[in-house]
Amino acid sequence: MIRSVRGLALLASLAGIYFLAGKLGLSLAFVNVSATAVWPPSGIALAALLAFGYGVWPGVLIGAFLVNLATAGTVATSLAIAVGNTLEGVLGAYLVNRCAGGHNAFHRSENVFRFAILAGALATMVSATVGVTTLQLGGLARWSNYGAIWLTWWLGDAGGVIVLAPVLLLWSRRQLLRWTPVRLSEAAALLACLLLVTEVIFGRLSPFANQNHPIIFLCLPVVTWAAFRFGPRETSTTVLAISGIATWATLQGLGPFARYAPETSLLLLQAFMGVTAVTTLVLSAAVSERREAQAALRVSHDQLERRVEQRTADLARTIEALNAEVLKRERMGQELRQNELRLRTLVESIDDVAFEFDEQGTTLNIWTRNESLLPRPKKELIGHPAGDFLGQESVRSFLEAFVRVLQTGTGETIEYSLDLEGGRRWFLGRISRVFSANGSSGSICLLLRDISVRKQAEESLRNLSRRLLQLQDEERRRMARELHDSTAQVLAALDMQLSVVGGQAARLDPRGQAALQESFVLAGRATREIRTLSYLLHPPLLDEVGLHSALEWYVEGFSKRSQIRVELQIRDELPRLPHEVEMAVFRIVQESLANILRHSGSPTAQVHLQCRPGEVVLELRDQGRGMDLQVPGNINNHVPIGVGIAGMKERVQQLGGRLLL
């Protein structure tokens, strides 16, 4: 609904124009005072609804109500007729918007037909049916005249929609006028011909005046001229001009239609002008489409010529570049052969072993300076499957990696051992896919490096770490025993002596009593701290009742000391595990919670422990800051980590497990 001042002014203007046009149309009513064969308001209403939107319907309703109320009938009949007129316009606008291109209905010939059928023929039946039925029910017409009144009403509304609405819609669009002197001269000639033809058909000075010969067809060349040489806007304007002149002349008793009664004359005239309007608008739209197609064809032709010229120039440059590329490829071929020779010499000069396989896994070439790294002579391996040089335990993992490289194109790293003449040797291999120069699939390359020395060093390092952890646990056990058996006993004796002194506290002055009381507190605190420290170094519960109780004791004490709420969850019944396993789990929990306290800043922590067949799963979580994002999830990667995490990793690896962050 339009509510702005500008909108209200538009509604008022529309209602006023509708009222004046309606009074003009009803002045030509003959069969009934409310039914006329000339009804311009139907075209005005449809054009307004299409141009300004459905929100202007109140202006149509008000104008229709006032024009009917000022003509004949009661408020009720006038309102009913006004509702029918409004529904006609709204329905016509909806159908045109939905099916005929809306405001642009006159630029395509098929849309012109749809406009004429939907808005000109179907929608106008609503107003005719509602209006005539209202007249009958209101006692303003006889039922015997229902058909004649309905036909008059329908033709009048259809004529207004088909003849007047296109003119209003086309001229309401802001279209740039390009009137050259030649075009202005042609327009003036068209106007002169229009006046001359209408004078011949309808004029008093015509040789055919008062003879009413059927020469209305003489106007067809004029509207055809407008359709071919101008456009839909000028064509619809020409039709409207002829319709206006013909209507005036027919009412004056002039022209081919004046031989009949006034009502019949106007009905025939409206039918003729409606058919003429639809025909010429379709013709004009078809001509416009043809012009657009020709313009598009000219543009396409020009573009095609430019593309041909461009492609010709591109082809010449391509041929020139191709010649240069051929020479370049020849030079590159020579350089490639030289590089291949240098590469072969380089590969054969190093201690590593390089294999080349085809996609079926057959060995194509082997390069190495040290054939002692091969299980058999090189000539016995070439032409055989890739797995022939591996031990049985390594074939499966190698073939799986080989298939993944074929499928993904991404390199894979493998590690395996072989029993050679000098003993067992360890190798680190990298499987990569080699592509040809044109990007097509080539071969598979395997580069092997002897890492036996590194493996021996790693084994020695693991043994050393294992021994260090054992010494660490033994030292903790010894320190815990010394604290319990020595320091704790001294503190107990001190507490007993303080108790003896406490018996004589009454003899001391207030200052001495306060010092004695503080000594009791300090001795008790020292005893508790020594006991706690002894238990943390080596909890006796771990040996006596097992891991479950030891973890519950430690978690409870840690929560009290650190104010971090720790949730311990041990799924199912936890059996007694080997001592080294229980000790490793306890130490990992101890170290992890200490890291949370020192580094995380989390107010909570969760410890989940689960014993499955053949394995123990320990998971610790917190809500703190976490580690650097550069540290990946696999702790086995070579990433700098803290001493605590390294210790946990070593404990887990000694038990054949994995530590993941």
XYZ file of C-alpha atoms in Angstrom:
661
model
C 0.000 0.000 0.000
C 1.396 3.372 -0.996
C 1.354 5.719 2.020
C 3.759 8.537 1.211
C 2.603 11.982 0.128
C 3.827 11.273 -3.376
C 1.918 8.007 -3.364
C -1.281 9.678 -2.212
C -0.907 12.269 -4.966
C -0.501 9.448 -7.495
C -3.655 7.700 -6.228
C -5.616 10.943 -6.382
C -4.388 11.679 -9.919
C -5.216 8.168 -11.070
C -8.711 8.361 -9.550
C -9.316 11.732 -11.220
C -8.122 10.616 -14.645
C -10.151 7.414 -14.359
C -13.254 9.449 -13.423
C -12.905 11.871 -16.348
C -12.203 9.103 -18.862
C -15.150 7.125 -17.455
C -17.523 10.068 -17.836
C -16.318 10.489 -21.412
C -16.917 6.797 -22.140
C -20.365 6.682 -20.482
C -21.453 9.671 -22.535
C -21.424 7.222 -25.458
C -23.630 4.629 -23.695
C -26.722 3.569 -25.671
C -27.818 0.093 -24.618
C -27.561 1.015 -20.909
C -26.378 4.096 -19.062
C -23.650 2.035 -17.349
C -22.474 0.086 -20.421
C -20.591 1.644 -23.316
C -18.682 0.342 -26.294
C -15.948 2.926 -25.656
C -14.322 2.513 -22.213
C -10.828 4.118 -21.972
C -10.564 3.617 -18.148
C -9.862 -0.118 -18.596
C -6.666 0.708 -20.498
C -5.748 3.460 -18.000
C -6.174 1.095 -15.039
C -4.130 -1.716 -16.612
C -1.317 0.646 -17.641
C -1.174 2.180 -14.143
C -1.041 -1.216 -12.428
C 1.716 -2.421 -14.745
C 3.723 0.805 -14.544
C 3.380 1.621 -10.818
C 2.585 -1.776 -9.299
C -0.405 -3.370 -7.652
C -0.352 -0.782 -4.870
C -2.290 1.782 -6.981
C -5.459 -0.341 -7.003
C -7.219 2.030 -4.520
C -7.033 4.797 -7.142
C -8.756 2.530 -9.665
C -11.406 1.534 -7.103
C -12.150 5.124 -6.094
C -12.317 6.398 -9.678
C -14.597 3.545 -10.764
C -16.866 4.013 -7.750
C -17.228 7.764 -8.315
C -17.898 7.514 -12.045
C -20.609 4.874 -11.547
C -22.147 6.696 -8.585
C -22.290 9.925 -10.622
C -23.978 8.131 -13.524
C -26.687 5.900 -12.120
C -27.444 3.398 -9.402
C -26.939 3.229 -5.659
C -23.850 3.169 -3.504
C -24.002 -0.631 -3.320
C -24.297 -1.148 -7.091
C -21.630 1.474 -7.778
C -19.277 -0.187 -5.298
C -19.884 -3.658 -6.778
C -19.215 -2.412 -10.315
C -16.085 -0.607 -9.067
C -14.852 -3.823 -7.461
C -15.365 -5.643 -10.781
C -13.438 -2.948 -12.671
C -10.605 -3.108 -10.109
C -10.452 -6.903 -10.240
C -10.279 -6.679 -14.025
C -7.214 -4.430 -13.867
C -5.441 -6.359 -11.105
C -6.077 -9.729 -12.786
C -4.953 -8.403 -16.153
C -1.766 -6.938 -14.666
C -1.013 -10.191 -12.818
C -1.501 -12.307 -15.959
C 0.609 -9.982 -18.080
C 3.397 -9.879 -15.477
C 3.306 -13.642 -15.073
C 2.915 -14.794 -18.667
C 3.540 -11.918 -21.103
C 6.655 -10.102 -19.952
C 4.939 -7.402 -17.905
C 5.912 -3.888 -18.913
C 7.930 -5.268 -21.844
C 5.049 -7.237 -23.357
C 5.194 -5.403 -26.711
C 8.781 -6.246 -27.647
C 8.082 -9.905 -28.497
C 5.356 -11.004 -30.888
C 4.291 -13.987 -28.763
C 3.922 -11.684 -25.740
C 1.625 -9.378 -27.732
C -0.698 -12.312 -28.397
C -0.617 -13.257 -24.731
C -1.349 -9.663 -23.728
C -4.358 -9.506 -26.044
C -5.756 -12.860 -24.907
C -5.059 -12.613 -21.170
C -5.608 -8.912 -20.472
C -7.782 -7.946 -23.444
C -10.086 -10.952 -23.645
C -10.057 -12.941 -20.382
C -9.553 -10.303 -17.659
C -12.197 -8.001 -19.147
C -14.783 -10.770 -18.799
C -14.550 -10.315 -15.020
C -15.649 -6.681 -15.153
C -18.353 -7.407 -17.739
C -19.782 -10.313 -15.746
C -19.678 -8.539 -12.364
C -20.981 -5.270 -13.794
C -23.883 -6.647 -15.821
C -24.918 -9.031 -13.033
C -24.908 -6.104 -10.586
C -27.136 -4.069 -12.921
C -29.576 -6.964 -13.148
C -29.654 -7.592 -9.401
C -29.950 -3.868 -8.669
C -32.914 -3.498 -10.993
C -31.031 -1.194 -13.351
C -31.417 -3.467 -16.404
C -33.701 -6.188 -17.630
C -32.582 -9.811 -17.778
C -33.660 -9.998 -21.404
C -30.911 -7.484 -22.283
C -28.195 -9.332 -20.320
C -26.378 -10.658 -23.404
C -26.397 -7.362 -25.313
C -25.222 -5.365 -22.290
C -22.524 -7.937 -21.465
C -21.175 -7.899 -25.069
C -21.124 -4.081 -25.116
C -19.407 -3.945 -21.728
C -16.828 -6.583 -22.677
C -15.954 -5.071 -26.099
C -15.670 -1.611 -24.576
C -13.270 -2.800 -21.872
C -11.305 -4.976 -24.337
C -10.945 -2.041 -26.734
C -9.633 0.190 -23.977
C -7.073 -2.439 -22.926
C -5.871 -3.314 -26.443
C -5.908 0.179 -27.989
C -5.085 2.568 -25.127
C -2.957 0.565 -22.645
C -0.057 -0.109 -25.109
C 0.243 3.610 -25.853
C 0.392 4.565 -22.174
C 2.851 1.790 -21.292
C 5.201 2.387 -24.211
C 5.314 6.154 -23.747
C 5.791 5.819 -19.981
C 9.201 4.223 -20.487
C 12.219 6.486 -20.560
C 13.548 5.747 -23.986
C 16.131 7.867 -25.739
C 14.672 9.358 -28.943
C 17.086 9.512 -31.861
C 15.253 11.642 -34.352
C 17.501 12.444 -37.298
C 16.313 14.894 -39.965
C 15.510 11.996 -42.286
C 13.489 10.245 -39.597
C 11.642 13.451 -38.710
C 10.756 13.900 -42.377
C 9.452 10.334 -42.570
C 7.389 10.857 -39.400
C 5.880 14.030 -40.875
C 5.048 12.135 -44.064
C 3.409 9.368 -42.013
C 1.309 11.922 -40.147
C 0.254 13.558 -43.423
C -0.745 10.204 -44.874
C -2.677 9.410 -41.693
C -4.661 12.623 -41.941
C -5.236 12.143 -45.661
C -6.461 8.540 -45.288
C -8.768 9.345 -42.384
C -10.173 12.258 -44.355
C -10.820 9.970 -47.321
C -12.528 7.360 -45.111
C -14.362 9.570 -42.639
C -14.158 13.171 -43.892
C -17.019 15.311 -45.116
C -14.961 16.450 -48.074
C -14.185 12.918 -49.195
C -15.606 11.695 -52.526
C -17.063 8.828 -50.497
C -18.743 11.080 -47.927
C -22.222 9.962 -46.846
C -21.892 6.849 -49.010
C -20.646 4.597 -46.210
C -18.537 2.444 -48.497
C -16.488 -0.276 -46.629
C -13.137 1.402 -47.310
C -11.832 1.196 -43.734
C -9.076 -1.089 -45.058
C -7.375 2.012 -46.505
C -5.930 2.722 -43.054
C -4.006 -0.563 -43.010
C -1.067 0.673 -45.159
C -0.572 3.575 -42.756
C -0.334 1.425 -39.626
C 1.778 -1.119 -41.548
C 4.141 1.701 -42.519
C 4.438 2.717 -38.853
C 5.071 -0.894 -37.825
C 7.837 -1.470 -40.395
C 9.616 1.858 -40.277
C 9.250 2.896 -36.638
C 8.457 0.784 -33.586
C 5.736 -0.485 -31.236
C 5.361 2.908 -29.582
C 4.728 4.816 -32.806
C 2.566 1.973 -34.150
C 0.269 1.943 -31.101
C 0.057 5.734 -31.247
C -0.999 5.575 -34.919
C -3.705 3.006 -34.099
C -4.984 5.163 -31.219
C -5.146 8.230 -33.486
C -7.119 6.346 -36.120
C -9.421 4.937 -33.410
C -10.109 8.377 -32.000
C -10.830 9.897 -35.404
C -12.989 6.929 -36.418
C -15.021 7.094 -33.191
C -15.688 10.811 -33.587
C -16.605 10.419 -37.269
C -18.907 7.445 -36.600
C -20.791 9.434 -33.957
C -21.155 12.183 -36.572
C -22.665 9.717 -39.005
C -19.594 9.538 -41.222
C -17.522 6.590 -42.370
C -18.145 2.944 -43.170
C -19.648 2.134 -39.748
C -22.251 4.887 -39.732
C -24.774 2.816 -41.723
C -25.818 0.981 -38.513
C -27.336 2.074 -35.259
C -24.965 4.033 -33.006
C -24.454 1.169 -30.548
C -23.803 -1.383 -33.323
C -21.542 1.060 -35.174
C -19.380 1.577 -32.111
C -19.208 -2.160 -31.390
C -18.067 -2.916 -34.931
C -15.568 -0.070 -34.819
C -14.124 -1.294 -31.511
C -13.824 -4.840 -32.844
C -12.058 -3.613 -35.987
C -9.664 -1.360 -34.085
C -8.871 -4.126 -31.587
C -8.000 -6.564 -34.371
C -5.971 -3.869 -36.140
C -4.114 -2.980 -32.942
C -3.188 -6.592 -32.175
C -2.153 -7.285 -35.773
C 0.023 -4.190 -36.142
C 1.573 -4.580 -32.675
C 2.502 -8.181 -33.495
C 3.929 -7.009 -36.799
C 5.857 -4.192 -35.111
C 7.228 -6.568 -32.463
C 8.318 -9.022 -35.155
C 10.060 -6.210 -37.045
C 11.779 -5.093 -33.827
C 12.922 -8.659 -33.175
C 14.249 -8.871 -36.692
C 16.150 -5.598 -36.265
C 17.632 -6.805 -33.009
C 18.608 -10.086 -34.648
C 20.214 -8.250 -37.582
C 22.086 -5.958 -35.199
C 23.257 -8.943 -33.193
C 24.247 -10.681 -36.428
C 26.258 -7.644 -37.528
C 27.988 -7.531 -34.163
C 28.701 -11.270 -34.366
C 29.992 -10.853 -37.919
C 32.308 -8.046 -36.867
C 33.486 -10.053 -33.886
C 34.037 -13.082 -36.104
C 36.135 -11.037 -38.520
C 38.211 -9.672 -35.663
C 38.601 -13.162 -34.227
C 39.664 -14.545 -37.608
C 42.246 -11.787 -37.949
C 43.396 -12.359 -34.388
C 43.524 -16.138 -34.821
C 45.471 -15.739 -38.068
C 47.999 -13.568 -36.306
C 48.061 -15.987 -33.373
C 48.586 -18.898 -35.772
C 51.513 -17.137 -37.393
C 53.028 -16.479 -33.976
C 52.327 -20.072 -32.971
C 54.092 -21.438 -36.037
C 57.047 -19.180 -35.332
C 57.053 -20.256 -31.694
C 56.731 -23.899 -32.754
C 59.809 -23.641 -34.928
C 61.664 -22.102 -32.038
C 60.353 -24.835 -29.744
C 61.576 -27.546 -32.100
C 65.062 -26.095 -32.010
C 64.800 -25.746 -28.248
C 63.685 -29.369 -27.884
C 66.621 -30.548 -29.934
C 69.017 -28.639 -27.680
C 67.167 -29.926 -24.608
C 67.422 -33.497 -25.927
C 71.168 -33.163 -26.211
C 71.383 -31.636 -22.728
C 69.116 -34.366 -21.356
C 71.348 -37.114 -22.718
C 74.376 -35.387 -21.220
C 72.578 -34.933 -17.883
C 71.501 -38.563 -17.888
C 75.098 -39.611 -18.395
C 76.264 -37.333 -15.575
C 73.445 -38.559 -13.310
C 74.264 -42.188 -13.959
C 77.909 -41.477 -13.149
C 76.892 -39.595 -9.986
C 74.513 -42.333 -8.782
C 77.049 -45.048 -9.358
C 79.665 -43.084 -7.396
C 77.746 -43.006 -4.098
C 77.217 -45.757 -1.549
C 73.420 -45.617 -1.787
C 71.414 -47.977 -3.984
C 68.918 -46.724 -6.593
C 66.301 -49.002 -8.198
C 63.993 -48.252 -11.138
C 60.765 -50.276 -11.590
C 57.967 -50.197 -14.112
C 54.326 -49.929 -12.980
C 54.061 -53.734 -12.786
C 56.921 -53.835 -10.258
C 59.562 -55.299 -12.558
C 63.117 -54.116 -11.895
C 64.412 -52.072 -14.834
C 67.736 -50.667 -13.592
C 69.959 -50.713 -10.499
C 72.634 -48.114 -9.753
C 75.161 -48.538 -6.955
C 78.878 -48.441 -6.395
C 78.721 -50.930 -3.543
C 77.108 -54.175 -4.690
C 77.665 -55.684 -1.281
C 74.449 -53.922 -0.273
C 72.521 -56.194 -2.688
C 71.367 -59.701 -1.694
C 72.373 -61.023 -5.128
C 74.396 -59.702 -8.079
C 72.789 -56.805 -9.941
C 72.309 -58.730 -13.182
C 70.279 -61.398 -11.349
C 67.842 -58.792 -9.956
C 67.144 -56.820 -13.181
C 64.015 -58.107 -14.908
C 62.654 -59.728 -11.742
C 59.844 -58.547 -9.413
C 60.654 -55.805 -6.935
C 60.165 -58.020 -3.910
C 63.007 -60.371 -4.851
C 65.633 -58.246 -3.103
C 63.652 -58.014 0.173
C 63.270 -60.418 3.016
C 59.957 -62.189 3.453
C 58.982 -60.029 6.455
C 59.425 -56.786 4.454
C 57.782 -57.720 1.129
C 54.217 -56.978 2.219
C 54.907 -53.476 3.568
C 56.983 -52.648 0.477
C 54.266 -53.766 -1.948
C 51.594 -51.790 -0.033
C 53.725 -48.645 -0.216
C 54.431 -49.351 -3.908
C 50.676 -49.509 -4.685
C 49.968 -46.283 -2.746
C 52.638 -44.450 -4.742
C 51.064 -45.696 -7.987
C 47.603 -44.545 -6.908
C 48.404 -41.175 -5.315
C 51.700 -40.139 -6.882
C 52.951 -39.173 -3.408
C 56.266 -40.543 -2.186
C 56.425 -43.177 0.571
C 59.195 -43.989 3.068
C 59.940 -47.579 4.090
C 62.388 -49.195 6.499
C 63.501 -52.822 6.402
C 66.405 -55.118 7.206
C 68.307 -57.743 5.197
C 70.611 -60.578 6.148
C 73.713 -60.006 4.020
C 77.137 -61.553 4.089
C 78.398 -59.153 6.739
C 75.364 -59.693 8.981
C 71.996 -58.001 9.329
C 71.848 -54.554 7.692
C 69.132 -51.891 8.026
C 68.002 -49.729 5.118
C 65.859 -46.575 4.800
C 64.106 -46.314 1.446
C 62.158 -43.600 -0.402
C 59.699 -44.709 -3.098
C 58.822 -41.967 -5.620
C 56.996 -41.792 -8.908
C 58.934 -40.493 -11.912
C 56.990 -38.787 -14.692
C 58.066 -38.337 -18.264
C 58.694 -34.933 -19.813
C 55.141 -34.691 -21.173
C 53.629 -35.375 -17.752
C 52.564 -38.927 -18.476
C 53.199 -41.789 -16.088
C 56.805 -42.971 -16.105
C 58.481 -45.367 -13.691
C 58.918 -45.916 -9.955
C 62.203 -45.067 -8.272
C 63.457 -46.528 -4.967
C 66.474 -44.917 -3.272
C 67.992 -46.990 -0.429
C 70.443 -45.838 2.223
C 72.294 -48.062 4.667
C 71.319 -46.923 8.198
C 72.780 -49.855 10.110
C 75.155 -47.604 12.069
C 72.298 -45.300 13.030
C 70.170 -48.249 14.086
C 72.932 -49.525 16.316
C 73.296 -46.048 17.839
C 69.547 -45.823 18.427
C 69.534 -49.261 20.076
C 72.405 -48.213 22.328
C 70.580 -44.984 23.153
C 67.413 -46.897 24.041
C 69.355 -49.233 26.295
C 71.006 -46.242 27.958
C 67.649 -44.513 28.425
C 66.151 -47.687 29.850
C 69.066 -47.977 32.298
C 68.748 -44.281 33.233
C 65.035 -44.700 33.979
C 65.784 -47.775 36.069
C 68.462 -45.871 37.991
C 66.075 -42.961 38.375
C 63.374 -45.179 39.872
C 65.922 -46.934 42.111
C 67.246 -43.574 43.303
C 63.736 -42.352 44.014
C 63.022 -45.522 45.958
C 66.256 -45.071 47.963
C 65.547 -41.392 48.659
C 61.992 -42.211 49.739
C 63.296 -44.900 52.093
C 65.955 -42.550 53.521
C 63.385 -39.793 54.052
C 61.022 -42.220 55.763
C 63.588 -44.094 57.864
C 65.901 -41.220 58.753
C 64.458 -37.732 58.389
C 60.912 -38.739 59.294
C 62.202 -40.518 62.440
C 64.197 -37.466 63.477
C 61.075 -35.314 63.076
C 59.110 -37.859 65.125
C 61.716 -37.650 67.925
C 61.575 -33.858 67.696
C 57.815 -33.975 68.053
C 58.177 -36.173 71.156
C 60.681 -33.750 72.737
C 58.391 -30.850 71.977
C 55.607 -32.753 73.731
C 57.837 -33.043 76.850
C 58.521 -29.312 76.714
C 54.803 -28.738 76.202
C 54.176 -30.327 79.593
C 56.102 -27.428 81.172
C 54.463 -24.768 79.057
C 52.751 -23.221 82.088
C 56.126 -22.108 83.410
C 56.959 -20.216 80.239
C 56.142 -16.594 79.627
C 53.617 -15.789 76.810
C 56.374 -15.299 74.274
C 57.856 -18.699 75.012
C 54.437 -20.373 74.885
C 53.817 -18.830 71.441
C 57.208 -20.023 70.194
C 56.490 -23.506 71.553
C 53.122 -23.622 69.818
C 54.646 -22.477 66.524
C 57.312 -25.196 66.884
C 54.553 -27.803 67.184
C 53.003 -26.475 63.948
C 56.300 -26.386 62.054
C 57.244 -29.880 63.187
C 53.848 -31.233 62.084
C 54.097 -29.491 58.725
C 57.638 -30.796 58.162
C 56.487 -34.324 59.029
C 53.597 -34.138 56.555
C 55.758 -32.691 53.797
C 58.459 -35.325 54.326
C 55.794 -38.056 54.204
C 54.207 -36.560 51.048
C 57.591 -36.161 49.362
C 58.498 -39.748 50.285
C 55.248 -41.034 48.817
C 55.681 -38.980 45.630
C 59.180 -40.339 45.145
C 57.960 -43.897 45.552
C 54.353 -44.487 46.582
C 54.137 -47.590 48.830
C 50.520 -48.104 47.694
C 51.806 -48.992 44.224
C 53.633 -52.045 45.623
C 51.079 -52.958 48.243
C 47.595 -52.627 46.653
C 48.280 -51.748 43.022
C 47.902 -48.998 40.427
C 44.219 -48.188 41.040
C 44.630 -47.180 44.677
C 47.941 -45.424 44.033
C 46.364 -43.246 41.315
C 43.363 -42.394 43.487
C 45.699 -41.376 46.356
C 47.913 -39.292 44.074
C 45.042 -37.569 42.221
C 43.318 -36.679 45.489
C 46.492 -35.206 46.953
C 47.347 -33.358 43.720
C 43.886 -31.750 43.602
C 44.260 -30.497 47.195
C 47.773 -29.140 46.639
C 47.162 -27.524 43.223
C 43.466 -26.551 43.430
C 43.009 -28.235 40.033
C 39.895 -30.407 39.877
C 41.053 -33.761 38.493
C 38.582 -36.392 37.311
C 39.928 -39.954 37.482
C 38.000 -42.518 35.464
C 39.156 -46.141 35.384
C 36.918 -48.278 33.202
C 36.054 -51.791 34.334
C 37.991 -53.617 37.065
C 41.725 -52.920 36.799
C 43.781 -56.078 37.517
C 47.310 -56.092 38.875
C 49.741 -55.377 36.053
C 53.474 -56.051 35.797
C 55.449 -53.778 38.080
C 57.180 -51.941 35.215
C 53.816 -51.236 33.554
C 52.224 -49.920 36.751
C 55.282 -47.779 37.471
C 55.301 -46.351 33.919
C 51.585 -45.471 34.048
C 51.952 -43.843 37.482
C 54.984 -41.793 36.421
C 53.279 -40.653 33.195
C 50.204 -39.497 35.140
C 52.486 -37.792 37.661
C 54.507 -35.981 34.977
C 51.434 -35.021 32.920
C 49.603 -33.468 35.872
C 52.778 -31.618 36.846
C 52.973 -30.198 33.299
C 49.326 -29.097 33.517
C 50.078 -27.290 36.781
C 53.234 -25.603 35.447
C 52.285 -24.756 31.879
C 48.622 -25.292 31.012
C 46.680 -22.972 33.300
C 43.679 -25.302 33.078
C 41.307 -25.385 36.089
C 40.401 -29.017 35.380
C 41.989 -32.229 34.133
C 40.698 -35.666 33.168
C 42.577 -38.967 33.564
C 41.018 -41.947 31.761
C 42.549 -45.401 32.137
C 41.305 -48.545 30.411
C 42.732 -52.045 30.339
C 42.038 -53.958 27.114
C 43.227 -57.413 26.058
C 46.944 -57.063 25.390
C 47.151 -53.293 25.986
C 46.609 -50.468 28.469
C 45.167 -47.149 27.194
C 45.873 -43.982 29.214
C 44.363 -40.658 28.136
C 44.845 -37.271 29.827
C 42.967 -34.107 28.859
C 42.861 -30.514 30.074
C 41.371 -27.184 28.999
C 44.532 -25.119 29.046
C 46.709 -23.344 26.526
C 48.025 -26.483 24.854
C 51.245 -26.866 22.874
C 52.567 -24.935 19.887
C 50.566 -25.660 16.742
C 53.790 -26.510 14.941
C 54.110 -29.622 17.084
C 52.344 -32.400 15.132
C 50.208 -35.129 16.623
C 52.833 -37.838 16.314
C 55.459 -37.573 19.037
C 57.783 -39.780 17.000
C 58.457 -36.915 14.597
C 61.701 -35.019 15.051
C 60.260 -32.029 16.888
C 61.915 -30.281 19.885
C 60.028 -31.339 23.030
C 60.489 -30.962 26.765
C 62.469 -33.285 29.009
C 59.297 -34.522 30.730
C 57.629 -35.510 27.485
C 60.847 -37.149 26.291
C 60.910 -39.205 29.483
C 57.300 -40.275 29.020
C 58.028 -41.216 25.430
C 60.974 -43.342 26.484
C 58.942 -45.156 29.150
C 56.188 -45.956 26.633
C 58.604 -47.126 23.936
C 60.335 -49.465 26.397
C 56.976 -51.180 26.875
C 56.318 -51.341 23.093
C 53.674 -48.615 23.149
C 53.017 -45.228 21.495
C 52.788 -41.735 22.949
C 50.562 -39.325 21.013
C 49.975 -35.622 21.615
